mmCIF file of C-alpha atoms in Angstrom:
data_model
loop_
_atom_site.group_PDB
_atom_site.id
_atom_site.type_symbol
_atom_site.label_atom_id
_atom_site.label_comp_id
_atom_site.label_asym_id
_atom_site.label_seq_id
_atom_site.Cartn_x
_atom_site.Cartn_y
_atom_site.Cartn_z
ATOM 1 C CA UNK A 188 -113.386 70.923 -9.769
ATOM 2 C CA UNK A 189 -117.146 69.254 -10.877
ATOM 3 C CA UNK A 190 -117.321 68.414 -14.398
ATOM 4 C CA UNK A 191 -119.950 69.967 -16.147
ATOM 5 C CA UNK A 192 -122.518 67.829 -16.717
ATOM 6 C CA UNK A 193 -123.887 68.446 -20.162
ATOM 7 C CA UNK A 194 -127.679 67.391 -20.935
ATOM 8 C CA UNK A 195 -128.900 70.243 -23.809
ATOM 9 C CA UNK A 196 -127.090 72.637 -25.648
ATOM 10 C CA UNK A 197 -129.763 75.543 -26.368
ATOM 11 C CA UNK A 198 -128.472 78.520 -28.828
ATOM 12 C CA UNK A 199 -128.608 79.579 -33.069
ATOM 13 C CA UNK A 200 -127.250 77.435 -35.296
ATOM 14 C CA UNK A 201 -125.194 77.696 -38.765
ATOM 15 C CA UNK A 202 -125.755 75.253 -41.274
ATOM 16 C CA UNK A 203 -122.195 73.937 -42.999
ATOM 17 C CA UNK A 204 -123.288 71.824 -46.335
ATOM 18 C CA UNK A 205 -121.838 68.948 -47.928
ATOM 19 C CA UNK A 206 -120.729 65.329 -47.138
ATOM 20 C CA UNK A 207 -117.310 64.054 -46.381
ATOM 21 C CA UNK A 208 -116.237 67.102 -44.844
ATOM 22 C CA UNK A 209 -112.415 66.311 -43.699
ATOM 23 C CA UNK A 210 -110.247 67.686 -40.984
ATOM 24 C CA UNK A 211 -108.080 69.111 -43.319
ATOM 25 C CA UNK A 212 -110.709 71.265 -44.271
ATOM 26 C CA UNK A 213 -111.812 71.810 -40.477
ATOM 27 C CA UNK A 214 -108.027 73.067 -39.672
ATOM 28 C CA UNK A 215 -105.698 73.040 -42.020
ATOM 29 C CA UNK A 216 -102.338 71.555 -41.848
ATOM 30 C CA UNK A 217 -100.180 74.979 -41.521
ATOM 31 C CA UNK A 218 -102.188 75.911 -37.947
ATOM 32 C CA UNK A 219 -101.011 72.618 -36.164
ATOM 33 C CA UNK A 220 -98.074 74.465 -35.451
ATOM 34 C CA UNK A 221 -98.871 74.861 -32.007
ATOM 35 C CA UNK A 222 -97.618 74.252 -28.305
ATOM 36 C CA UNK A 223 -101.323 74.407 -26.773
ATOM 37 C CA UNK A 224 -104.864 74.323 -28.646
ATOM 38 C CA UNK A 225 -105.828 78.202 -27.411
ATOM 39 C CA UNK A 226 -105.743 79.813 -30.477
ATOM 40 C CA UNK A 227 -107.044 77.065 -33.183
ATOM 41 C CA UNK A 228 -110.203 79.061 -33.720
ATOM 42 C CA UNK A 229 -108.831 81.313 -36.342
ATOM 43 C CA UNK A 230 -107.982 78.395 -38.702
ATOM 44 C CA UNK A 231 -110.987 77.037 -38.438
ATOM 45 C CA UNK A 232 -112.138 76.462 -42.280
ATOM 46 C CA UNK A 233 -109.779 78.881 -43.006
ATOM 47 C CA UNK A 234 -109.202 78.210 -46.623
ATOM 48 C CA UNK A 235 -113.134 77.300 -47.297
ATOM 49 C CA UNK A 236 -113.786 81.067 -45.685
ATOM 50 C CA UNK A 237 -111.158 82.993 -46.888
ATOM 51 C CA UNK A 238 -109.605 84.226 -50.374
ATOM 52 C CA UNK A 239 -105.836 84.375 -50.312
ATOM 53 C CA UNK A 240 -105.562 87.874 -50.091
ATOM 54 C CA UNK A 241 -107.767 87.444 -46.776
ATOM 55 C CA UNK A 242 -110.827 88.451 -48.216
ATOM 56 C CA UNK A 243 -114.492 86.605 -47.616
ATOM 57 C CA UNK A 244 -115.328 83.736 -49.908
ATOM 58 C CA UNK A 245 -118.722 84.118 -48.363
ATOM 59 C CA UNK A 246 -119.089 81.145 -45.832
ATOM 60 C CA UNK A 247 -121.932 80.565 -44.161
ATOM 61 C CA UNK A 248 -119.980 80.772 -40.603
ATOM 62 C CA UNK A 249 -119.101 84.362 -41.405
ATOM 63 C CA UNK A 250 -122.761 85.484 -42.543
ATOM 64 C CA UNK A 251 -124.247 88.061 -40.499
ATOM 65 C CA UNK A 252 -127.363 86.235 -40.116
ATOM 66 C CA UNK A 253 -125.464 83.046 -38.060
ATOM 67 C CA UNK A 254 -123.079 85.309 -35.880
ATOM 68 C CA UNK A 255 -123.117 84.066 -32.267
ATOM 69 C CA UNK A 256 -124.134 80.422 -33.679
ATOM 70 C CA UNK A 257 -123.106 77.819 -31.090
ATOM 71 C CA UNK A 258 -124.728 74.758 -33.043
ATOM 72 C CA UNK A 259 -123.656 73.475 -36.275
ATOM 73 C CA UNK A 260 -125.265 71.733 -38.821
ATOM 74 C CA UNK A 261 -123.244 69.432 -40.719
ATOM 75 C CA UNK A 262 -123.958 66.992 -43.458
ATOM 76 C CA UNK A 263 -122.521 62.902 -43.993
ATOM 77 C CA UNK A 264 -119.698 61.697 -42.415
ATOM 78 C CA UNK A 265 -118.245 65.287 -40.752
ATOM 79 C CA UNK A 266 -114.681 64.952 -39.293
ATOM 80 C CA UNK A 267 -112.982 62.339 -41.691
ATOM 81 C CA UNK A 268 -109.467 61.794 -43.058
ATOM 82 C CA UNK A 269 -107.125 62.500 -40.464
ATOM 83 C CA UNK A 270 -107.328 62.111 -36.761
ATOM 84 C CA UNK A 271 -106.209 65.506 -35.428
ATOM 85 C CA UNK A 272 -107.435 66.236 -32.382
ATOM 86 C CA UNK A 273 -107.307 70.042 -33.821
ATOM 87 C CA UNK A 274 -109.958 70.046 -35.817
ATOM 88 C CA UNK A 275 -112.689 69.318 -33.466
ATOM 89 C CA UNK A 276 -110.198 71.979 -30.749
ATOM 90 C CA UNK A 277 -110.887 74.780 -33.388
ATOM 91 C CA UNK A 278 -114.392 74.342 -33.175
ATOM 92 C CA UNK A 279 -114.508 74.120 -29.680
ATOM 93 C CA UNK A 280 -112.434 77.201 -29.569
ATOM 94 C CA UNK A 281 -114.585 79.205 -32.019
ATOM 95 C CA UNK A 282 -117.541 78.750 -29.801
ATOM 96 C CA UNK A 283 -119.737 75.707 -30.930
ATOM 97 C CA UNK A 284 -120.881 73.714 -28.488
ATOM 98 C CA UNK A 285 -122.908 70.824 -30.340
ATOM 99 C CA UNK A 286 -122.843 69.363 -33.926
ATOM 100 C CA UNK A 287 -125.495 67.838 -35.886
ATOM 101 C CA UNK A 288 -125.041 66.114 -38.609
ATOM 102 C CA UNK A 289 -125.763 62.641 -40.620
ATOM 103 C CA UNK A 290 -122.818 60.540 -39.320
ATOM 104 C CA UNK A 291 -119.111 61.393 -37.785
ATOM 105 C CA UNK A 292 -116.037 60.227 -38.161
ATOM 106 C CA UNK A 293 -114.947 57.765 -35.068
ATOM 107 C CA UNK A 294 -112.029 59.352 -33.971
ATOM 108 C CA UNK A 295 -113.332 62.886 -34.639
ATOM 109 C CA UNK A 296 -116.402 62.163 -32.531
ATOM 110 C CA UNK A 297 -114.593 60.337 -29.481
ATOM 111 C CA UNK A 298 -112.478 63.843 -29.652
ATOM 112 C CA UNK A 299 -115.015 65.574 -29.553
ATOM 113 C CA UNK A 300 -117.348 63.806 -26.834
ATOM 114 C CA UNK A 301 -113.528 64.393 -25.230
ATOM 115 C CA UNK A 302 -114.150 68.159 -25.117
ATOM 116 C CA UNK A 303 -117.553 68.425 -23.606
ATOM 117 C CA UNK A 304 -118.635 68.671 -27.491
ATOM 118 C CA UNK A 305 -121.443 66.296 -28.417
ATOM 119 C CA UNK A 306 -122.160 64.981 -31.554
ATOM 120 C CA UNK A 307 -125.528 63.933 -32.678
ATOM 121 C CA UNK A 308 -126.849 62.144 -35.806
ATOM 122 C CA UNK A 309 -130.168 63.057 -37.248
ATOM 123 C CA UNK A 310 -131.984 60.752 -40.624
ATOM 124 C CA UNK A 311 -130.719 62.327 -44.028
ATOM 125 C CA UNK A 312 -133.744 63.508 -44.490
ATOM 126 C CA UNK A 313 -134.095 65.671 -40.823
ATOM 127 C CA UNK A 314 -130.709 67.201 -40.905
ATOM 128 C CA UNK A 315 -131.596 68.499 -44.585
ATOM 129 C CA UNK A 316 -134.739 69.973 -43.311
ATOM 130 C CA UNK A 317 -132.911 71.110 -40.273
ATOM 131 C CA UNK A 318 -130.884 72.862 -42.781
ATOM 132 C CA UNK A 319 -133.312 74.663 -44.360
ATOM 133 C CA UNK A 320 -135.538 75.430 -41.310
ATOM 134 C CA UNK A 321 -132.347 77.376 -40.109
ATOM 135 C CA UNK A 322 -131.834 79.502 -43.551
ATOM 136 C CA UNK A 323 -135.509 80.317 -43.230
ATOM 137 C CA UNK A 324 -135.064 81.196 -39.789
ATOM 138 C CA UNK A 325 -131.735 81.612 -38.295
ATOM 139 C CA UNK A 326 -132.407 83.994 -35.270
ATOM 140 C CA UNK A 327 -134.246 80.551 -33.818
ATOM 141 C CA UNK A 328 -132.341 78.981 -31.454
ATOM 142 C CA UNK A 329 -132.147 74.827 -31.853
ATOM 143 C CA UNK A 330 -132.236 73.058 -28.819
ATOM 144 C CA UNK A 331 -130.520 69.944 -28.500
ATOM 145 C CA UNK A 332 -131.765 68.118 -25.584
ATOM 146 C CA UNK A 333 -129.430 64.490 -24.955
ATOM 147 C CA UNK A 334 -131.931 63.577 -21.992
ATOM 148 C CA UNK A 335 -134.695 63.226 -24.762
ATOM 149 C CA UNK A 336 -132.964 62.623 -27.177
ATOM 150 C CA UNK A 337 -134.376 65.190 -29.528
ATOM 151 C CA UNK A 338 -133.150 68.199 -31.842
ATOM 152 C CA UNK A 339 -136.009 70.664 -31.224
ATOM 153 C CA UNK A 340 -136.456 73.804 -33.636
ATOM 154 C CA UNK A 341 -139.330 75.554 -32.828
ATOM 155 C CA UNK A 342 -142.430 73.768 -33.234
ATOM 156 C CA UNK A 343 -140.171 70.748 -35.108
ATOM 157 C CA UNK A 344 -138.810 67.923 -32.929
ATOM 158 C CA UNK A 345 -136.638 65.617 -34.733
ATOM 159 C CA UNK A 346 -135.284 62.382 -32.763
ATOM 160 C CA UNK A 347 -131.665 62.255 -32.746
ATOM 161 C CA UNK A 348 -129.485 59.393 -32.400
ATOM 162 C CA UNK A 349 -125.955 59.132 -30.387
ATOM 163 C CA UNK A 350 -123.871 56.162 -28.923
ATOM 164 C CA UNK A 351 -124.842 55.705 -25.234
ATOM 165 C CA UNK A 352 -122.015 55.950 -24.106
ATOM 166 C CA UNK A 353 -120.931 58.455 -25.191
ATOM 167 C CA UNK A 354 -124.535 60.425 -24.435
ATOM 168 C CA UNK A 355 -124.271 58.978 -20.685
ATOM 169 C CA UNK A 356 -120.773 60.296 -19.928
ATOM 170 C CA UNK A 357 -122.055 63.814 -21.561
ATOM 171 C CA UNK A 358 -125.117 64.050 -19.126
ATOM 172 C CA UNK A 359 -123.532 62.605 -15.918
ATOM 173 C CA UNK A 360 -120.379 64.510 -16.114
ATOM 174 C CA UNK A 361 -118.148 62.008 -17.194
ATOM 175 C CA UNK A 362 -116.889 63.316 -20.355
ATOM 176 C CA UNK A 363 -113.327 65.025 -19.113
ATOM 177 C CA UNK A 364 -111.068 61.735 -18.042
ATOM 178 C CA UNK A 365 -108.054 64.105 -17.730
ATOM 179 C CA UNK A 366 -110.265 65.988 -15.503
ATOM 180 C CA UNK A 367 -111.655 62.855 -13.415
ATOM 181 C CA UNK A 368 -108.065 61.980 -12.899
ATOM 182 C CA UNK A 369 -107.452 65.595 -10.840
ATOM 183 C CA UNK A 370 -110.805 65.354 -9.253
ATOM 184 C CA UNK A 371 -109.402 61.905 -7.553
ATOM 185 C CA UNK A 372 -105.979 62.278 -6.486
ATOM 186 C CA UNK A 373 -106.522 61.230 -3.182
ATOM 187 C CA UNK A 374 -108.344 57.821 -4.046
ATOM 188 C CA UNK A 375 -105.623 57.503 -6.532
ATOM 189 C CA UNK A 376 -103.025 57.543 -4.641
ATOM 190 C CA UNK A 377 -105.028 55.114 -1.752
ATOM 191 C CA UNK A 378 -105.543 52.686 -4.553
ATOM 192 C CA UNK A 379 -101.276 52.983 -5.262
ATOM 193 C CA UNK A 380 -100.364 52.694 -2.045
ATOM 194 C CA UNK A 381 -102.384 49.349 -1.791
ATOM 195 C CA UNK A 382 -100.788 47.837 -4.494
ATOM 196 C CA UNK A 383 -97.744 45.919 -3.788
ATOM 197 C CA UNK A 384 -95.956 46.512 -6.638
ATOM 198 C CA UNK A 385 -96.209 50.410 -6.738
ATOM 199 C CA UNK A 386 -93.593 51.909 -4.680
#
């Protein structure tokens, strides 16, 4: 099976304020109880979305105006404190397929670039006004193009900044090593059988 090779992610967006945004709060603790990842995307900011009794706190993820969002705006640092591999899962699950933000945790990022999910860093001062430009007008889709290397929103085009590698393995396909690893079996097991030591 050919890994999807992932160049721009085109679709609305939903902006999610605030710097230092932890996993806990992505997914929190009481939803890792899970055998397999499927269905993370109901914890997803759970307790920043919802009231105890269930009821809406009024996030911007639930807003009328953002449903169907499949880009999210993030502010500083998005992803730290603990390295569960949930938290970026959940919003995999939920149906985002990029992030922008300011900066990202290491670990949350590499899971992320993991899932076919990239993460891109804009200046302080672009992802703000990407923020706003997407309250003002959130039936425009952003377009996040990791050829270019641009987040485009209409008429705006803000230059965005990611590892290369990471960017590289996104746009040639490269991203899914558990998937590379099926895709070669047979050169796998060529390269075992000419090793000595492997029996």
């Amino acid at each position: 099976m050919a890994i999807e090779k992932i160049k721009q992610v085109v679709g609305k967006a939903v902006p999610v304020p605030g710097a230092d945004v932890d996993t806990d709060r992505i997914i929190p603790a009481r939803f890792l109880k899970c055998v397999t990842f499927d269905d993370l995307a109901e914890g997803m900011f759970y307790d920043e979305r919802f009231e105890q009794d269930g009821s809406s706190k009024g996030h911007p993820i639930d807003a009328e105006k953002y449903k169907g969002a499949s880009v999210m705006v993030v502010g500083p640092n998005f992803g730290c404190g603990s390295s569960r591999e949930h938290a970026p899962q959940s919003i995999r699950r939920f149906g985002f397929r990029a992030i922008v933000g300011v900066s990202f945790a290491e670990i949350f990022f590499g899971n992320s670039v993991n899932l076919g999910m990239p993460c891109v860093s804009l200046s302080l001062e672009d992802n703000e006004k990407l923020m706003q430009l997407v309250e003002q007008a959130p039936d425009q889709e952003v377009a996040v193009d990791l050829e270019a290397k641009t987040v485009r929103f209409g008429e705006e085009v803000f230059v965005m900044d990611m590892p290369d590698g990471a960017r590289e393995a996104l746009v040639n396909g490269k991203w899914d090593t558990i998937g590379e690893l099926a895709d070669n079996g047979e050169a796998i097991a060529q390269t075992a059988a000419s090793l000595p030591y492997v029996k």
